[in-house]
CSV table of C-alpha atoms in Angstrom, one decimal:
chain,number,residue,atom,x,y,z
A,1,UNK,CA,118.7,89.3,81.4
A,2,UNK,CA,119.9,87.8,84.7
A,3,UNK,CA,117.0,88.9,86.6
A,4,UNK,CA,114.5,87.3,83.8
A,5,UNK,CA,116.4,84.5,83.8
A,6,UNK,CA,116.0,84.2,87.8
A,7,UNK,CA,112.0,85.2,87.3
A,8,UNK,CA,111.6,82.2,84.6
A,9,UNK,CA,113.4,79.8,86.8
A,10,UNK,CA,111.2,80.7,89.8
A,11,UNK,CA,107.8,80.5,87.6
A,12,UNK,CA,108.8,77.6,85.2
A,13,UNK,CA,105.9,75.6,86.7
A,14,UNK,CA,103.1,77.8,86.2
A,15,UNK,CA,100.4,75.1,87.7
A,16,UNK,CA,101.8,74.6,90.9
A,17,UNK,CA,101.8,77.8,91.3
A,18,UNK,CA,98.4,78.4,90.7
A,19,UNK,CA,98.0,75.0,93.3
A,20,UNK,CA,99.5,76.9,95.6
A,21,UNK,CA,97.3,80.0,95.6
A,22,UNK,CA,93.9,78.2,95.1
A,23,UNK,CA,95.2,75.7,98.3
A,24,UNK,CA,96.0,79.0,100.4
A,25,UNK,CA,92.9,81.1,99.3
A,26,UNK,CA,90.4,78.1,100.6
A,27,UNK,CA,92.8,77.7,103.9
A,28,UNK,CA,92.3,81.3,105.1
A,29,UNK,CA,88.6,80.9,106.9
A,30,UNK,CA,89.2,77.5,108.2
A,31,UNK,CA,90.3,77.1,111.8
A,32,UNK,CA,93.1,74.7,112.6
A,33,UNK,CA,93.4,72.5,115.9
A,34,UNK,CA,95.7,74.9,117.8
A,35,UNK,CA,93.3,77.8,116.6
A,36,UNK,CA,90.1,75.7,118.1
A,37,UNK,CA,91.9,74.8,121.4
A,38,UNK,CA,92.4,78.6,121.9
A,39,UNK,CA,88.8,79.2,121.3
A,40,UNK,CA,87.5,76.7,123.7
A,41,UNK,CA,89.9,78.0,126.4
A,42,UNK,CA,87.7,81.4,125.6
A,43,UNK,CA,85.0,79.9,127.6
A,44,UNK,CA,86.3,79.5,130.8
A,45,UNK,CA,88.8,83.0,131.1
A,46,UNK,CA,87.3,86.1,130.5
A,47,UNK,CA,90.5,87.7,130.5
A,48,UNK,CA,93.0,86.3,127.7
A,49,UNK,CA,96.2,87.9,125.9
A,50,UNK,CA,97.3,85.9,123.0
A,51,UNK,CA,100.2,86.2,121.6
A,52,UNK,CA,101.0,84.9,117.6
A,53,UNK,CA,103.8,84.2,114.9
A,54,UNK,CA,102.9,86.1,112.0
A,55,UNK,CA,100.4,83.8,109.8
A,56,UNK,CA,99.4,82.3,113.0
A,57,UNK,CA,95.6,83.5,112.6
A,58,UNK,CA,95.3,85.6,114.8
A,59,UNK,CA,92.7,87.9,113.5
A,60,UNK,CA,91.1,84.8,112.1
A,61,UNK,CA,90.3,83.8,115.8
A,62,UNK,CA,89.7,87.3,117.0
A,63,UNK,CA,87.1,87.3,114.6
A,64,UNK,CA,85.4,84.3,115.1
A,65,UNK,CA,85.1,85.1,119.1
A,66,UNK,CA,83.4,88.2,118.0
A,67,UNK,CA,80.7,86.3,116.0
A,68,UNK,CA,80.3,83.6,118.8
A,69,UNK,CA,79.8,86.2,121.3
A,70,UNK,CA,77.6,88.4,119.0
A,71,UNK,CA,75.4,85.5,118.4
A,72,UNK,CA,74.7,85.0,122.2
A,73,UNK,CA,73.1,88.4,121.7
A,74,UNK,CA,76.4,90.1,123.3
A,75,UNK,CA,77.6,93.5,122.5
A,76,UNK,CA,80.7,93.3,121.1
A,77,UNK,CA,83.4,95.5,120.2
A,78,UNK,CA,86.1,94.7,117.9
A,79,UNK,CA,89.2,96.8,118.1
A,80,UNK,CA,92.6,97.2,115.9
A,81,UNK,CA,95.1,100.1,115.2
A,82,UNK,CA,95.1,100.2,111.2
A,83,UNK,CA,91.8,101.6,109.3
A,84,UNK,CA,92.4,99.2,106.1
A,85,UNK,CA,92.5,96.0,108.8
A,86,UNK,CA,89.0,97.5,110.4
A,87,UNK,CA,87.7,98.3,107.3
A,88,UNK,CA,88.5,94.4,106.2
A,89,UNK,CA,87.3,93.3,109.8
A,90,UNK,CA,84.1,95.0,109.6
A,91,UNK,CA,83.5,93.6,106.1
A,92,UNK,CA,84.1,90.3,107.6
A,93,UNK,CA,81.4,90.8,110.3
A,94,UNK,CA,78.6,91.9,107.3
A,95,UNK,CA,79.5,88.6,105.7
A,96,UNK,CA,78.7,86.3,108.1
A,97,UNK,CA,76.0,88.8,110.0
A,98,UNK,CA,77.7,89.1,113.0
A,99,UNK,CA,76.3,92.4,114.7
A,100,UNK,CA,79.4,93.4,116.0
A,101,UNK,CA,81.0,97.0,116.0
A,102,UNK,CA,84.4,97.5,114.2
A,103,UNK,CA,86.5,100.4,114.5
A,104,UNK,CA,90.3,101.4,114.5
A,105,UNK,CA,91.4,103.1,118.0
A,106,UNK,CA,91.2,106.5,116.3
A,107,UNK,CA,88.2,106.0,114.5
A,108,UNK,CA,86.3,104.6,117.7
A,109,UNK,CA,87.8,107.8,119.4
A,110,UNK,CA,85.8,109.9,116.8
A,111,UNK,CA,82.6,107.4,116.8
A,112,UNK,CA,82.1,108.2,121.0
A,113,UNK,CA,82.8,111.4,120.5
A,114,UNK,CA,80.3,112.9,118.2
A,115,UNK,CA,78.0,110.0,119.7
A,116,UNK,CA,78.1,111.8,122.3
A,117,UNK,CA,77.4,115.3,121.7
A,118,UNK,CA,81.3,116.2,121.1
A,119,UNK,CA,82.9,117.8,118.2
A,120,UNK,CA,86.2,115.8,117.0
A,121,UNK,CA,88.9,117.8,115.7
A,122,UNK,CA,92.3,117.4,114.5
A,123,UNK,CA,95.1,119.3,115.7
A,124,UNK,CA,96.8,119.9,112.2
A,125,UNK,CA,99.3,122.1,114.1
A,126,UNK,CA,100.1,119.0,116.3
A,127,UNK,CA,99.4,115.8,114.7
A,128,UNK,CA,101.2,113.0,116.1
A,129,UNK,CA,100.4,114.7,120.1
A,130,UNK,CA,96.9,114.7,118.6
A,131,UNK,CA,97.0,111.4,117.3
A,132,UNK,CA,98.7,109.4,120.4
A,133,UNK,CA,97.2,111.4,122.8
A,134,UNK,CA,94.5,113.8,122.9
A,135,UNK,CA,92.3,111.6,121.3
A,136,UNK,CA,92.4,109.2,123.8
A,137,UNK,CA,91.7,111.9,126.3
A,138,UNK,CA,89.0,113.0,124.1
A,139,UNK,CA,87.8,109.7,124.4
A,140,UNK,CA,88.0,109.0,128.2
A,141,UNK,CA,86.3,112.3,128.4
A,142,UNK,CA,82.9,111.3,126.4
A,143,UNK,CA,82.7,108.1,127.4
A,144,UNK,CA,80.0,109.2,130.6
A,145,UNK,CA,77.8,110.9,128.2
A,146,UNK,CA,78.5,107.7,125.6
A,147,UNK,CA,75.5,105.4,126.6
A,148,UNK,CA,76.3,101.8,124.5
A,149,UNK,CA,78.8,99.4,127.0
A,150,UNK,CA,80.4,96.1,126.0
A,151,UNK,CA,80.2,92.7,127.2
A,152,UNK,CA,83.0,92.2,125.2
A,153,UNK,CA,86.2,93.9,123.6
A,154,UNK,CA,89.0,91.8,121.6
A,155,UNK,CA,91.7,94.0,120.3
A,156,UNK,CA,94.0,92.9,117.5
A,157,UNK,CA,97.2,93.9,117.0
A,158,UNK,CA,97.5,95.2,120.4
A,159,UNK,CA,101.4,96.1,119.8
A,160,UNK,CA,100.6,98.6,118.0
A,161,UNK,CA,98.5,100.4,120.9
A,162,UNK,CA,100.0,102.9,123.1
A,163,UNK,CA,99.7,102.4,126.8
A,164,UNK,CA,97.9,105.2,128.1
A,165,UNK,CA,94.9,104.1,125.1
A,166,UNK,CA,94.2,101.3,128.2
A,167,UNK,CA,92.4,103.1,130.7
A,168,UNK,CA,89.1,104.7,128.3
A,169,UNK,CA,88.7,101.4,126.4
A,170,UNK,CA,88.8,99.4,129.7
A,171,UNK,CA,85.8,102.0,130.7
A,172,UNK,CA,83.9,100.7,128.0
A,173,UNK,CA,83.0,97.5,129.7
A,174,UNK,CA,79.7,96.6,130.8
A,175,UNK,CA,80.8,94.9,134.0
A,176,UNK,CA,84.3,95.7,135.0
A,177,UNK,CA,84.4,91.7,136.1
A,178,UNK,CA,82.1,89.9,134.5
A,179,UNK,CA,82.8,91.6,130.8
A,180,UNK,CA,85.0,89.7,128.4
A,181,UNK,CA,88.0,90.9,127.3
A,182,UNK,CA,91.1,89.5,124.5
A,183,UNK,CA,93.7,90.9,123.6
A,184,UNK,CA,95.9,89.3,120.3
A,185,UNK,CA,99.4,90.7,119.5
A,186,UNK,CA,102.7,89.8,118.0
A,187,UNK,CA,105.7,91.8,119.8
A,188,UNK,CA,107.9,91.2,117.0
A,189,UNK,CA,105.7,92.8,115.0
A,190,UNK,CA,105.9,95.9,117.2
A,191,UNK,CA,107.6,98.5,114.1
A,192,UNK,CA,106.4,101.6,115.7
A,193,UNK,CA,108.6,100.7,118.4
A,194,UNK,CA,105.5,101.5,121.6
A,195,UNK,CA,105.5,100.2,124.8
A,196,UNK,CA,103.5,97.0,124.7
A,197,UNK,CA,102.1,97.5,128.5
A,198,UNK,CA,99.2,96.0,128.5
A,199,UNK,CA,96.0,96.8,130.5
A,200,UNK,CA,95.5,93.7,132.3
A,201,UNK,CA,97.7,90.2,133.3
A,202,UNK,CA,95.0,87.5,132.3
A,203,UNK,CA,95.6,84.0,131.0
A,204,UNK,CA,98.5,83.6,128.3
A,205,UNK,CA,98.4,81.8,125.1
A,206,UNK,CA,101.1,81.2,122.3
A,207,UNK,CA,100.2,80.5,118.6
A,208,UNK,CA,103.9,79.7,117.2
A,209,UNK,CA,102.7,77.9,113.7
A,210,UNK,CA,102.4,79.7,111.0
A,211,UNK,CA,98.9,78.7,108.4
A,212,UNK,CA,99.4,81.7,105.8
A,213,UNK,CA,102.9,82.0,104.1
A,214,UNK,CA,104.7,79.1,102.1
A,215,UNK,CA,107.4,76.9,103.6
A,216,UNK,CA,110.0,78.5,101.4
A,217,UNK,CA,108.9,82.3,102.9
A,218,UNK,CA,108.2,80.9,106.5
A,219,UNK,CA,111.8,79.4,106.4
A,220,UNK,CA,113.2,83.0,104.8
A,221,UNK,CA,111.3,85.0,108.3
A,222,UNK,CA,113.5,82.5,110.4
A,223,UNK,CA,116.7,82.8,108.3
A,224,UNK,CA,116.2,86.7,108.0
A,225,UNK,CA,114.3,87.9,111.0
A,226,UNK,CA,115.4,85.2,113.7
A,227,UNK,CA,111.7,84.5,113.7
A,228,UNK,CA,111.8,81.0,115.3
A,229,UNK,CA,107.9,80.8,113.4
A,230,UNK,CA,106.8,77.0,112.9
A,231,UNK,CA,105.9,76.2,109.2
A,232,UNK,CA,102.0,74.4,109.1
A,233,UNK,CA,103.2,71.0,107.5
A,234,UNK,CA,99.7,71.6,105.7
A,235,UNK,CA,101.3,74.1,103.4
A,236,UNK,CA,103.2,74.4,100.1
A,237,UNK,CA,106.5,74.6,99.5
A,238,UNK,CA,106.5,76.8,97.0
A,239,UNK,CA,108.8,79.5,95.8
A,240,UNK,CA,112.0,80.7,97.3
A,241,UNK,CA,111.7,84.7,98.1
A,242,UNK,CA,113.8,86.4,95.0
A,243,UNK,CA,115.9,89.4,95.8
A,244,UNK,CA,117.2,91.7,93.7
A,245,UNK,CA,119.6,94.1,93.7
A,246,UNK,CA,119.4,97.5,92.1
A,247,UNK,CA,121.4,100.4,91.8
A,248,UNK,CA,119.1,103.4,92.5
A,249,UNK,CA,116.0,104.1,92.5
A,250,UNK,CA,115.3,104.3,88.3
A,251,UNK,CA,117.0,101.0,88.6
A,252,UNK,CA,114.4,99.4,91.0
A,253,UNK,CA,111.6,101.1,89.1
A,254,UNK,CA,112.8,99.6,86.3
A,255,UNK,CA,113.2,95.8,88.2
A,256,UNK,CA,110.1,96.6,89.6
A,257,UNK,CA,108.5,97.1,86.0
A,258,UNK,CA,110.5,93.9,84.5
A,259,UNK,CA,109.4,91.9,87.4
A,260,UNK,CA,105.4,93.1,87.3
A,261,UNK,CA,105.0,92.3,83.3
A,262,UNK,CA,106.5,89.0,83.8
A,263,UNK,CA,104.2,88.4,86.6
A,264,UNK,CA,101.4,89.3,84.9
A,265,UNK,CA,101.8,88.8,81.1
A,266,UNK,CA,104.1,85.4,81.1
A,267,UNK,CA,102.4,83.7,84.6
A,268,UNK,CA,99.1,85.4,84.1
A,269,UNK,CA,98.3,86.6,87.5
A,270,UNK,CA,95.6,89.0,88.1
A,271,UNK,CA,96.9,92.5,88.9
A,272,UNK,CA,94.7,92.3,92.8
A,273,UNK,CA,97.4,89.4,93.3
A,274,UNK,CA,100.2,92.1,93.3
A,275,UNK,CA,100.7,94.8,96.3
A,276,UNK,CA,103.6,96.9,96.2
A,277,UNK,CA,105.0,97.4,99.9
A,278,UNK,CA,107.7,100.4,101.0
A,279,UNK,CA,108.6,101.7,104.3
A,280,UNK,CA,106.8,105.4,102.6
A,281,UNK,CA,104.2,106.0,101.6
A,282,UNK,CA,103.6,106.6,97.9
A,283,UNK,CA,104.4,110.6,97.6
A,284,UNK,CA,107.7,109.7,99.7
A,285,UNK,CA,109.1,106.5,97.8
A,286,UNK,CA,110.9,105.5,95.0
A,287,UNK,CA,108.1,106.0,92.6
A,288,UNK,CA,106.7,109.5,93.9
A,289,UNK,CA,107.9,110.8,90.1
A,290,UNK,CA,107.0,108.0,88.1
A,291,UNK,CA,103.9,106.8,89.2
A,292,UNK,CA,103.2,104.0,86.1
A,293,UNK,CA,104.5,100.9,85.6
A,294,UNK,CA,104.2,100.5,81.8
A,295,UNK,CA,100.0,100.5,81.5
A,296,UNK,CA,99.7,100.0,85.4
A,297,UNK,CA,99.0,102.8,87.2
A,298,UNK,CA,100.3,102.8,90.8
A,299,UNK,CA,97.2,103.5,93.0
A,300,UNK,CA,97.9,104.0,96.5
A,301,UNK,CA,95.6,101.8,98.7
A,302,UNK,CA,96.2,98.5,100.6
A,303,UNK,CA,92.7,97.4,99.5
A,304,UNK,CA,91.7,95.6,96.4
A,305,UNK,CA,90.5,97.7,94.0
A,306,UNK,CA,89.5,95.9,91.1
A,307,UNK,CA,91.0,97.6,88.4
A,308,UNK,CA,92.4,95.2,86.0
A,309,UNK,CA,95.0,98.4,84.5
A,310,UNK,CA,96.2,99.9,88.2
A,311,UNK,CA,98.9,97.7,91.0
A,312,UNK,CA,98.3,98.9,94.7
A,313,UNK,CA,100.6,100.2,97.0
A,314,UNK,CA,101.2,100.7,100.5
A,315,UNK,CA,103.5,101.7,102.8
A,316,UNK,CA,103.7,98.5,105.1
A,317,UNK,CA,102.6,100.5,108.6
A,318,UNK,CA,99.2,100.8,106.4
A,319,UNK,CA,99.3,97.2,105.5
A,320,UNK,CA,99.8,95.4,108.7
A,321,UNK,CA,97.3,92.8,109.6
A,322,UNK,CA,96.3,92.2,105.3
A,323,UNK,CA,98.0,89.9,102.9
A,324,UNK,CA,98.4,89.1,99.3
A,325,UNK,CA,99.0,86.7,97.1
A,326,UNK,CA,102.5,88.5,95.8
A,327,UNK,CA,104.2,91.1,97.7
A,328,UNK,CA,106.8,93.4,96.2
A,329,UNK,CA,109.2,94.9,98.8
A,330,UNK,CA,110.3,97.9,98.0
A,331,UNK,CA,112.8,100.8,98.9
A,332,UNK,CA,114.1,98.6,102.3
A,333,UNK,CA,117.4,100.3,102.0
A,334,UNK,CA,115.8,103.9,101.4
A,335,UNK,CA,115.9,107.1,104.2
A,336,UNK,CA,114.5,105.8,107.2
A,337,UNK,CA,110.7,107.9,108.4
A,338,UNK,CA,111.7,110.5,110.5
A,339,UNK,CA,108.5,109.9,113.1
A,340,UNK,CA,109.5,106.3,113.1
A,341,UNK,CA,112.6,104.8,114.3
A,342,UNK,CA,113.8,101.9,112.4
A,343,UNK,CA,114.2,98.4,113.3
A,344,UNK,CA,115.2,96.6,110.4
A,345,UNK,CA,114.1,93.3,111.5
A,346,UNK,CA,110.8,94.0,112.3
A,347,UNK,CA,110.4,95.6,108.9
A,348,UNK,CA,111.6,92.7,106.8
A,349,UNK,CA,109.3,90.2,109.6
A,350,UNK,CA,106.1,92.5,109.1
A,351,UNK,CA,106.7,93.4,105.8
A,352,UNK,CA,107.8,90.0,104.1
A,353,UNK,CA,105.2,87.9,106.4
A,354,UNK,CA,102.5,89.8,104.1
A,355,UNK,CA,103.1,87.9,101.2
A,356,UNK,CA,101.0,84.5,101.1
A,357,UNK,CA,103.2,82.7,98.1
A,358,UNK,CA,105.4,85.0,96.2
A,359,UNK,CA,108.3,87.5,97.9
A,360,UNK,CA,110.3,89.7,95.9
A,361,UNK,CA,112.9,92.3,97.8
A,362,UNK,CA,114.6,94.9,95.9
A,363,UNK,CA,117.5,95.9,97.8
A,364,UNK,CA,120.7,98.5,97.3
A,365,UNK,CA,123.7,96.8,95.7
């Protein structure tokens, strides 16, 4: 009853809360002054690292440079670690025509590759060496018999890419000094804990204002996180982040359940709104044996599915770089990954910043 009680409270004004989400939703793809300035300063440095807040737009900028430079007839490649974010990246490109190619590291790895005459396969016996290593060796190996080069290459999320992953994408240039090249990252975003070494030391720029999460979360990141992120004085209020305490994990399931039909059935948002986030992913979390939520089925994918009767989930090292209206962090006290180590405060940063308006946490009493 207490935590309805807390849910009513937080949703008691139904149309400001749909405000709020309409007035975010039609921010996203518009660039703000800050955003512009770095753009222009494009023209005139060929070699850029950028470093952002969460919510500071980076990949909206990133992306934008790509279809500038793709429109001047450039070959451009647009790089990130996460396949969800290149997936959503090279949809982005299709809508606005922008011939640009998209990959994630590991996919571009395998793109080269069999491009060029290789065969690409994975090292089940030694998966993470294969991941963080071989392929880029695979890559660095191919890429004299790969014929496309770049003019340019803009990486996001470049804290999540390992050092040695440098040298072959560098080799990918056209023109080793006339070729374009930005990089966009956010170190305290960095939760798989990799050296940020970077592959060049061109002109530095800061974006410290956040444009996607409400006051009311933006001021939760600093009070939490230490995030020192600036709050766009264009944005909402809106609703205070709402944790709640559980006991185990039936009892979060069971918050979790209270928390989705009130969401959904009193405040009518649509079920794409929702993502549930966890450090696991779904056949390691708190709802590996119970995998509904009353007539929700829990469908493990950080991309929006459509289906009115499923609630997606992700583990939040799948979702980094997307968003969503409504984020429900889950299992943040639960066993730490054992091929990740832990800092908490770049957890709560990466995963609470996902959330556009509404932040639940369900923590351990």
């Amino acid at each position: 009853k207490k935590i309805i009680s807390v849910l009513r409270a937080e949703f008691k004004i139904t149309t400001s809360l749909c405000s709020s989400l309409k007035r975010l939703n039609q921010q996203f793809f518009q660039l703000e002054k800050d955003q512009i300035t770095i753009l222009n300063l494009f023209e005139s440095n060929k070699r850029v690292i950028v470093e952002g807040c969460a919510g500071s737009g980076k990949t909206l900028i990133a992306t934008e440079k790509a279809h500038r430079m793709a429109e001047q007839g450039k070959n451009v490649l647009l790089l990130c670690f996460n396949i969800p974010l290149a997936e959503q990246l090279r949809n982005r490109m299709r809508e606005i025509g922008a011939n640009v190619d998209v990959f994630n590291f590991h996919g571009l790895c395998e793109h080269v590759v069999k491009n060029a005459g290789g065969q690409f396969k994975i090292d089940q016996n030694n998966i993470h060496l294969f991941w963080d290593e071989t392929c880029a060796e695979l890559l660095d190996n191919f890429i004299p018999k790969f014929e496309k080069r770049y003019d340019c290459i803009i990486v996001d999320e470049a804290q999540d890419f390992i050092e040695e992953w440098w040298v072959p994408i560098s080799r990918l240039l056209a023109n080793e000094n006339d070729s374009e090249f930005y990089i966009f990252m956010d170190p305290a975003q960095n939760i798989f804990g990799r050296n940020s070494a970077l592959p060049f030391d061109g002109f530095r720029l800061k974006l410290d204002t956040n444009y996607r999460n409400t006051l009311a979360i933006t001021n939760w990141l600093n009070k939490v996180c230490d995030a020192n992120i600036k709050a766009s004085d264009k944005i909402d209020k809106g609703f205070e982040p709402v944790e709640i305490k559980v006991k185990n994990d039936a009892g979060e399931r069971e918050q979790v359940k209270t928390t989705i039909n009130q969401l959904i059935k009193k405040e009518k948002l649509d079920p794409n709104q929702i993502v549930l986030l966890g450090k696991h992913p779904l056949k390691n979390s708190v709802f590996k044996d119970q995998q509904n939520i009353g007539k929700f089925k829990i469908i493990e994918t950080p991309i929006v599915n459509g289906h009115k009767n499923s609630i997606r989930y992700s583990s939040i090292y799948r979702f980094k770089g997307l968003e969503a209206d409504c984020v429900l962090f889950t299992g943040i006290n639960s066993e730490p990954r054992s091929d990740i180590e832990e800092d908490l405060r770049s957890i709560l940063l990466t995963g609470g910043s996902r959330a556009k308006v509404l932040l639940y946490l369900f923590t351990r009493k």
